[in-house]
Amino acid sequence: MELREIFEKSWYPLFSAILGFIIGTSLVILLGINPLKVMMILIISLSSRMALSEIAVAFPACLFCALSFLLTFRSGIFNFGTPGQYVLGALCSTIYGILFDYHPLINIPLALLSGFLGGALWALPAAFLKWRRNINEVITTLLLSFTAPIFGIYMVKLPGIKDPTRVNIIASLPVNESTRLPSLMPGAGVNSSLLLALVAAILVYILLWKTRMGIRIRATGLNPMAARYHGIDTDRVMFMTFLLSGGLAGLGGACYILGTAHAYYARTFIGLSGYGLSGIVAAFIGGIHPIGSIFSSLFFSALMVSGLMLNIEAKVPVDYVVLIQGVILAFVAMPLLIREAFRRLGGIK
Amino acid sequence: MISQILSISLIATTISFTAPLILAALGGLVADKSGVPNVAIEGMIYLGGIVAIIICFFTGDPWIATFVTAAIGALLSYILGLICVKEAGDVVIGGFSINFICWGLAPTLSLMVFGSKGMTPMVSGFSQIRIFIIEEAGALREILSQTPLTYLTFLVLILLYILMNKTRFGKHVIASGLDPFVADTQGVDVFRVRYLALMISGILAAIAGAEYSLGIIHRWSLGLSAGRGFIAIAAYLFGRRRPLETTGACFLFGFLEALSIRLRQVLGWMHGATEITQMLPLILTIIILGIVGKGEFMKFAKPYRRE
């Protein structure tokens, strides 16, 4: 895809993101809060140094989930299992990090690999059922996503993994020093998972647009029937993409654990909340494109961080951010409306 | 131990857990038949639960709470209709936008009203109906002592069956689902039919949420729906989009849920029993779908746009 083309196509998502953000924040008026105040908090809270380092922490996880979602979307699959695969990636890398202690050069890649495999493992049932039985993947991936946090609690409670000194909360032991990702800026929380995520975005771009596999994936997504007549084994392509996508979401979870949290806290992985959902919206706003997703993930990780400030300043919970994401997604679902609005404004196309 | 699990109360629990599933699944079935699957059932159950608790907490009347919840469900599905019917948006993306809004709004409401994000205080809600004809405490009495909403559910089941099979509206729903273009040229107002079908589904899903919160656990918590909306969709897919088969599937999934609760009580001493029993219905649903589901009937329909 040409750069100019990306720029032109990015108008619609950008417009829906801004519109969704404004309308989503304005809805606090129903709760009796001044929407202007909320908007000011959301924007001003980002200027502090602490917020910037928080964004640097949230960004890799969000970007990995966005990459995971867009990869399957390109092959015509809705992988709503991203939240679950993210949890499993975090869980598996935690368990690896507790049990094994080698030299960091060996241990960090292996810990990341275990996160990747964990995510892929959680995508496997849905992928297999889609491949062999043609079961709708929206249902299976979501059921798996709801199962993942419960499974996480079960695993973390096992002796040898649970931190016995923590009585009030369910948390794992901290991972070994040798598995922790090196920090880029000491004291600021910025760690090398940031670079990993950016490299992954470029790799996904190369995979989708510069390799033979990428042509197969996109052909399957655009028109599976035509792709099949051209000799592409579409079922196999979908299966492989599905597993790869699960792995990417798992890497997001692994980066969060190995880079920032260093232990699995059950309460940060409750339900479907978290970066898995943000990643899905970020993938849409990024125009289902890896490079676009870099920018949209930045926006959504900023939104999540400022949502934390919203909780402190205006007593509106972080979950309100999910509502804003929902409104944005609603505008994404209505491209014709956006296009019509553009025509009325006398704008592009 | 098996006799401990397979008791009379298991049947009673099965019925009380099946009723909301039937509401959600049949509502979803009507929407699906009209050609716009409602993927937002999950979110509507979730939000319906908290709205019912809030209204019941302040008015003290569960029936008013149920009506307000139904109105909220209708409003949400009207918005979904705007996205998926009027603007011909993608059904899955549009449905998920509503899901996201509900997932965000419910904890927000809980925090704003009760000051706690995770759980609301207990609300008395609906109490179980006592059947006075049966005096002595026996098996039949235990099974029949359900909340009024559960009885209402089975009434709705009959009404929906009549609506879909005996009335003109039911024919229109099926026609606009089979081929919207042909239905439109034959004079069926496809858009109106789809709006109405979505609203039926939204109202029923929200009442299902009220049934979970007011009738069963008497409070709202973060894990109120926990995938039950998708289990409802799985139920009508498993029931091959037929009302009676769907009801049967709901009984199966309701039984799995009741079984998991019973197992939790019996095996509570075991390590990780809570988590394993919580995962049980979700995993078994996937396995059941994997065993029986095959072929084209698992696909979601495409939106219709007048040329």
PDB file of N, CA and C in Angstrom, chain A residues 286-346:
ATOM      1  N   GLY A 286      -6.765   2.008  13.476  1.00  0.00           N
ATOM      2  CA  GLY A 286      -5.534   2.005  12.696  1.00  0.00           C
ATOM      3  C   GLY A 286      -5.770   1.566  11.257  1.00  0.00           C
ATOM      4  N   GLY A 287      -7.004   1.467  10.855  1.00  0.00           N
ATOM      5  CA  GLY A 287      -7.301   1.109   9.475  1.00  0.00           C
ATOM      6  C   GLY A 287      -6.937  -0.333   9.152  1.00  0.00           C
ATOM      7  N   ILE A 288      -6.953  -1.231  10.150  1.00  0.00           N
ATOM      8  CA  ILE A 288      -6.577  -2.642   9.968  1.00  0.00           C
ATOM      9  C   ILE A 288      -5.215  -2.705   9.288  1.00  0.00           C
ATOM     10  N   HIS A 289      -4.315  -1.834   9.720  1.00  0.00           N
ATOM     11  CA  HIS A 289      -2.987  -1.787   9.118  1.00  0.00           C
ATOM     12  C   HIS A 289      -1.958  -1.695  10.247  1.00  0.00           C
ATOM     13  N   PRO A 290      -0.859  -2.503  10.171  1.00  0.00           N
ATOM     14  CA  PRO A 290       0.095  -2.515  11.280  1.00  0.00           C
ATOM     15  C   PRO A 290       0.699  -1.142  11.576  1.00  0.00           C
ATOM     16  N   ILE A 291       1.027  -0.384  10.536  1.00  0.00           N
ATOM     17  CA  ILE A 291       1.670   0.913  10.783  1.00  0.00           C
ATOM     18  C   ILE A 291       0.648   1.893  11.359  1.00  0.00           C
ATOM     19  N   GLY A 292      -0.589   1.838  10.822  1.00  0.00           N
ATOM     20  CA  GLY A 292      -1.637   2.687  11.385  1.00  0.00           C
ATOM     21  C   GLY A 292      -1.913   2.327  12.830  1.00  0.00           C
ATOM     22  N   SER A 293      -1.805   1.022  13.141  1.00  0.00           N
ATOM     23  CA  SER A 293      -2.082   0.580  14.503  1.00  0.00           C
ATOM     24  C   SER A 293      -1.096   1.148  15.501  1.00  0.00           C
ATOM     25  N   ILE A 294       0.130   1.451  15.047  1.00  0.00           N
ATOM     26  CA  ILE A 294       1.106   2.028  15.976  1.00  0.00           C
ATOM     27  C   ILE A 294       0.549   3.324  16.544  1.00  0.00           C
ATOM     28  N   PHE A 295       0.010   4.165  15.639  1.00  0.00           N
ATOM     29  CA  PHE A 295      -0.504   5.459  16.084  1.00  0.00           C
ATOM     30  C   PHE A 295      -1.788   5.298  16.891  1.00  0.00           C
ATOM     31  N   SER A 296      -2.687   4.426  16.412  1.00  0.00           N
ATOM     32  CA  SER A 296      -3.949   4.277  17.132  1.00  0.00           C
ATOM     33  C   SER A 296      -3.712   3.639  18.501  1.00  0.00           C
ATOM     34  N   SER A 297      -2.737   2.716  18.601  1.00  0.00           N
ATOM     35  CA  SER A 297      -2.442   2.116  19.906  1.00  0.00           C
ATOM     36  C   SER A 297      -1.923   3.167  20.864  1.00  0.00           C
ATOM     37  N   LEU A 298      -1.139   4.110  20.329  1.00  0.00           N
ATOM     38  CA  LEU A 298      -0.655   5.212  21.147  1.00  0.00           C
ATOM     39  C   LEU A 298      -1.837   5.988  21.712  1.00  0.00           C
ATOM     40  N   PHE A 299      -2.820   6.261  20.834  1.00  0.00           N
ATOM     41  CA  PHE A 299      -4.009   6.996  21.257  1.00  0.00           C
ATOM     42  C   PHE A 299      -4.767   6.233  22.335  1.00  0.00           C
ATOM     43  N   PHE A 300      -4.941   4.911  22.112  1.00  0.00           N
ATOM     44  CA  PHE A 300      -5.770   4.170  23.061  1.00  0.00           C
ATOM     45  C   PHE A 300      -5.038   3.886  24.363  1.00  0.00           C
ATOM     46  N   SER A 301      -3.699   3.716  24.310  1.00  0.00           N
ATOM     47  CA  SER A 301      -3.003   3.542  25.588  1.00  0.00           C
ATOM     48  C   SER A 301      -3.021   4.854  26.360  1.00  0.00           C
ATOM     49  N   ALA A 302      -2.963   5.984  25.633  1.00  0.00           N
ATOM     50  CA  ALA A 302      -3.091   7.280  26.314  1.00  0.00           C
ATOM     51  C   ALA A 302      -4.464   7.405  26.946  1.00  0.00           C
ATOM     52  N   LEU A 303      -5.490   6.933  26.224  1.00  0.00           N
ATOM     53  CA  LEU A 303      -6.854   7.015  26.749  1.00  0.00           C
ATOM     54  C   LEU A 303      -6.985   6.188  28.026  1.00  0.00           C
ATOM     55  N   MET A 304      -6.347   4.999  28.028  1.00  0.00           N
ATOM     56  CA  MET A 304      -6.454   4.153  29.221  1.00  0.00           C
ATOM     57  C   MET A 304      -5.730   4.776  30.405  1.00  0.00           C
ATOM     58  N   VAL A 305      -4.565   5.376  30.131  1.00  0.00           N
ATOM     59  CA  VAL A 305      -3.812   6.002  31.228  1.00  0.00           C
ATOM     60  C   VAL A 305      -4.568   7.200  31.784  1.00  0.00           C
ATOM     61  N   SER A 306      -5.145   8.017  30.884  1.00  0.00           N
ATOM     62  CA  SER A 306      -5.884   9.171  31.393  1.00  0.00           C
ATOM     63  C   SER A 306      -7.183   8.732  32.065  1.00  0.00           C
ATOM     64  N   GLY A 307      -7.657   7.536  31.709  1.00  0.00           N
ATOM     65  CA  GLY A 307      -8.814   6.987  32.413  1.00  0.00           C
ATOM     66  C   GLY A 307      -8.516   6.746  33.881  1.00  0.00           C
ATOM     67  N   LEU A 308      -7.265   6.380  34.177  1.00  0.00           N
ATOM     68  CA  LEU A 308      -6.865   6.192  35.574  1.00  0.00           C
ATOM     69  C   LEU A 308      -6.951   7.518  36.333  1.00  0.00           C
ATOM     70  N   MET A 309      -6.559   8.603  35.656  1.00  0.00           N
ATOM     71  CA  MET A 309      -6.633   9.918  36.292  1.00  0.00           C
ATOM     72  C   MET A 309      -8.093  10.315  36.520  1.00  0.00           C
ATOM     73  N   LEU A 310      -8.940   9.918  35.562  1.00  0.00           N
ATOM     74  CA  LEU A 310     -10.370  10.215  35.655  1.00  0.00           C
ATOM     75  C   LEU A 310     -10.930   9.642  36.947  1.00  0.00           C
ATOM     76  N   ASN A 311     -10.448   8.464  37.299  1.00  0.00           N
ATOM     77  CA  ASN A 311     -10.891   7.795  38.513  1.00  0.00           C
ATOM     78  C   ASN A 311     -10.541   8.626  39.745  1.00  0.00           C
ATOM     79  N   ILE A 312      -9.322   9.192  39.725  1.00  0.00           N
ATOM     80  CA  ILE A 312      -8.869   9.942  40.895  1.00  0.00           C
ATOM     81  C   ILE A 312      -9.536  11.317  40.950  1.00  0.00           C
ATOM     82  N   GLU A 313      -9.618  11.992  39.807  1.00  0.00           N
ATOM     83  CA  GLU A 313     -10.058  13.393  39.799  1.00  0.00           C
ATOM     84  C   GLU A 313     -11.578  13.534  39.833  1.00  0.00           C
ATOM     85  N   ALA A 314     -12.300  12.650  39.109  1.00  0.00           N
ATOM     86  CA  ALA A 314     -13.739  12.887  38.962  1.00  0.00           C
ATOM     87  C   ALA A 314     -14.582  11.735  39.482  1.00  0.00           C
ATOM     88  N   LYS A 315     -13.943  10.747  40.125  1.00  0.00           N
ATOM     89  CA  LYS A 315     -14.655   9.587  40.676  1.00  0.00           C
ATOM     90  C   LYS A 315     -15.453   8.835  39.605  1.00  0.00           C
ATOM     91  N   VAL A 316     -14.933   8.847  38.389  1.00  0.00           N
ATOM     92  CA  VAL A 316     -15.517   8.036  37.323  1.00  0.00           C
ATOM     93  C   VAL A 316     -14.557   6.867  37.117  1.00  0.00           C
ATOM     94  N   PRO A 317     -15.051   5.621  37.147  1.00  0.00           N
ATOM     95  CA  PRO A 317     -14.113   4.498  37.084  1.00  0.00           C
ATOM     96  C   PRO A 317     -13.407   4.388  35.728  1.00  0.00           C
ATOM     97  N   VAL A 318     -12.284   3.642  35.742  1.00  0.00           N
ATOM     98  CA  VAL A 318     -11.507   3.438  34.529  1.00  0.00           C
ATOM     99  C   VAL A 318     -12.377   2.830  33.428  1.00  0.00           C
ATOM    100  N   ASP A 319     -13.358   2.043  33.836  1.00  0.00           N
ATOM    101  CA  ASP A 319     -14.185   1.329  32.863  1.00  0.00           C
ATOM    102  C   ASP A 319     -14.929   2.278  31.937  1.00  0.00           C
ATOM    103  N   TYR A 320     -15.042   3.546  32.345  1.00  0.00           N
ATOM    104  CA  TYR A 320     -15.727   4.495  31.475  1.00  0.00           C
ATOM    105  C   TYR A 320     -15.031   4.579  30.126  1.00  0.00           C
ATOM    106  N   VAL A 321     -13.709   4.332  30.145  1.00  0.00           N
ATOM    107  CA  VAL A 321     -12.937   4.352  28.905  1.00  0.00           C
ATOM    108  C   VAL A 321     -13.465   3.309  27.918  1.00  0.00           C
ATOM    109  N   VAL A 322     -13.906   2.163  28.443  1.00  0.00           N
ATOM    110  CA  VAL A 322     -14.453   1.120  27.578  1.00  0.00           C
ATOM    111  C   VAL A 322     -15.689   1.628  26.853  1.00  0.00           C
ATOM    112  N   LEU A 323     -16.493   2.435  27.579  1.00  0.00           N
ATOM    113  CA  LEU A 323     -17.687   3.013  26.956  1.00  0.00           C
ATOM    114  C   LEU A 323     -17.287   3.933  25.798  1.00  0.00           C
ATOM    115  N   ILE A 324     -16.268   4.772  26.041  1.00  0.00           N
ATOM    116  CA  ILE A 324     -15.811   5.672  24.965  1.00  0.00           C
ATOM    117  C   ILE A 324     -15.357   4.837  23.768  1.00  0.00           C
ATOM    118  N   GLN A 325     -14.627   3.751  24.055  1.00  0.00           N
ATOM    119  CA  GLN A 325     -14.186   2.867  22.966  1.00  0.00           C
ATOM    120  C   GLN A 325     -15.380   2.292  22.213  1.00  0.00           C
ATOM    121  N   GLY A 326     -16.439   1.968  22.960  1.00  0.00           N
ATOM    122  CA  GLY A 326     -17.635   1.425  22.322  1.00  0.00           C
ATOM    123  C   GLY A 326     -18.266   2.421  21.373  1.00  0.00           C
ATOM    124  N   VAL A 327     -18.336   3.689  21.793  1.00  0.00           N
ATOM    125  CA  VAL A 327     -18.924   4.711  20.920  1.00  0.00           C
ATOM    126  C   VAL A 327     -18.058   4.878  19.667  1.00  0.00           C
ATOM    127  N   ILE A 328     -16.737   4.848  19.858  1.00  0.00           N
ATOM    128  CA  ILE A 328     -15.839   4.948  18.698  1.00  0.00           C
ATOM    129  C   ILE A 328     -16.094   3.788  17.743  1.00  0.00           C
ATOM    130  N   LEU A 329     -16.228   2.590  18.339  1.00  0.00           N
ATOM    131  CA  LEU A 329     -16.459   1.395  17.520  1.00  0.00           C
ATOM    132  C   LEU A 329     -17.781   1.492  16.764  1.00  0.00           C
ATOM    133  N   ALA A 330     -18.788   2.117  17.401  1.00  0.00           N
ATOM    134  CA  ALA A 330     -20.080   2.281  16.730  1.00  0.00           C
ATOM    135  C   ALA A 330     -19.906   3.112  15.467  1.00  0.00           C
ATOM    136  N   PHE A 331     -19.062   4.149  15.538  1.00  0.00           N
ATOM    137  CA  PHE A 331     -18.847   4.959  14.338  1.00  0.00           C
ATOM    138  C   PHE A 331     -18.017   4.203  13.304  1.00  0.00           C
ATOM    139  N   VAL A 332     -17.130   3.331  13.782  1.00  0.00           N
ATOM    140  CA  VAL A 332     -16.376   2.504  12.837  1.00  0.00           C
ATOM    141  C   VAL A 332     -17.327   1.607  12.051  1.00  0.00           C
ATOM    142  N   ALA A 333     -18.380   1.126  12.738  1.00  0.00           N
ATOM    143  CA  ALA A 333     -19.316   0.209  12.078  1.00  0.00           C
ATOM    144  C   ALA A 333     -20.175   0.910  11.048  1.00  0.00           C
ATOM    145  N   MET A 334     -20.162   2.245  11.048  1.00  0.00           N
ATOM    146  CA  MET A 334     -21.014   2.971  10.108  1.00  0.00           C
ATOM    147  C   MET A 334     -20.181   3.774   9.114  1.00  0.00           C
ATOM    148  N   PRO A 335     -19.406   3.117   8.261  1.00  0.00           N
ATOM    149  CA  PRO A 335     -18.550   3.877   7.338  1.00  0.00           C
ATOM    150  C   PRO A 335     -19.369   4.721   6.372  1.00  0.00           C
ATOM    151  N   LEU A 336     -20.566   4.220   6.022  1.00  0.00           N
ATOM    152  CA  LEU A 336     -21.379   4.951   5.052  1.00  0.00           C
ATOM    153  C   LEU A 336     -21.830   6.292   5.620  1.00  0.00           C
ATOM    154  N   LEU A 337     -22.157   6.281   6.921  1.00  0.00           N
ATOM    155  CA  LEU A 337     -22.569   7.523   7.575  1.00  0.00           C
ATOM    156  C   LEU A 337     -21.432   8.541   7.534  1.00  0.00           C
ATOM    157  N   ILE A 338     -20.228   8.059   7.851  1.00  0.00           N
ATOM    158  CA  ILE A 338     -19.061   8.942   7.874  1.00  0.00           C
ATOM    159  C   ILE A 338     -18.803   9.485   6.471  1.00  0.00           C
ATOM    160  N   ARG A 339     -18.922   8.600   5.477  1.00  0.00           N
ATOM    161  CA  ARG A 339     -18.666   9.033   4.107  1.00  0.00           C
ATOM    162  C   ARG A 339     -19.671  10.105   3.683  1.00  0.00           C
ATOM    163  N   GLU A 340     -20.922   9.868   4.096  1.00  0.00           N
ATOM    164  CA  GLU A 340     -21.979  10.837   3.776  1.00  0.00           C
ATOM    165  C   GLU A 340     -21.668  12.184   4.423  1.00  0.00           C
ATOM    166  N   ALA A 341     -21.218  12.131   5.674  1.00  0.00           N
ATOM    167  CA  ALA A 341     -20.872  13.374   6.372  1.00  0.00           C
ATOM    168  C   ALA A 341     -19.759  14.115   5.629  1.00  0.00           C
ATOM    169  N   PHE A 342     -18.809  13.351   5.115  1.00  0.00           N
ATOM    170  CA  PHE A 342     -17.714  13.961   4.357  1.00  0.00           C
ATOM    171  C   PHE A 342     -18.243  14.658   3.102  1.00  0.00           C
ATOM    172  N   ARG A 343     -19.183  13.964   2.439  1.00  0.00           N
ATOM    173  CA  ARG A 343     -19.700  14.530   1.199  1.00  0.00           C
ATOM    174  C   ARG A 343     -20.440  15.842   1.487  1.00  0.00           C
ATOM    175  N   ARG A 344     -21.209  15.832   2.594  1.00  0.00           N
ATOM    176  CA  ARG A 344     -21.933  17.048   2.968  1.00  0.00           C
ATOM    177  C   ARG A 344     -20.963  18.188   3.235  1.00  0.00           C
ATOM    178  N   LEU A 345     -19.844  17.834   3.889  1.00  0.00           N
ATOM    179  CA  LEU A 345     -18.868  18.869   4.221  1.00  0.00           C
ATOM    180  C   LEU A 345     -18.068  19.307   2.994  1.00  0.00           C
ATOM    181  N   GLY A 346     -18.271  18.611   1.882  1.00  0.00           N
ATOM    182  CA  GLY A 346     -17.540  18.962   0.671  1.00  0.00           C
ATOM    183  C   GLY A 346     -16.077  18.572   0.748  1.00  0.00           C
TER     184      GLY A 346
END
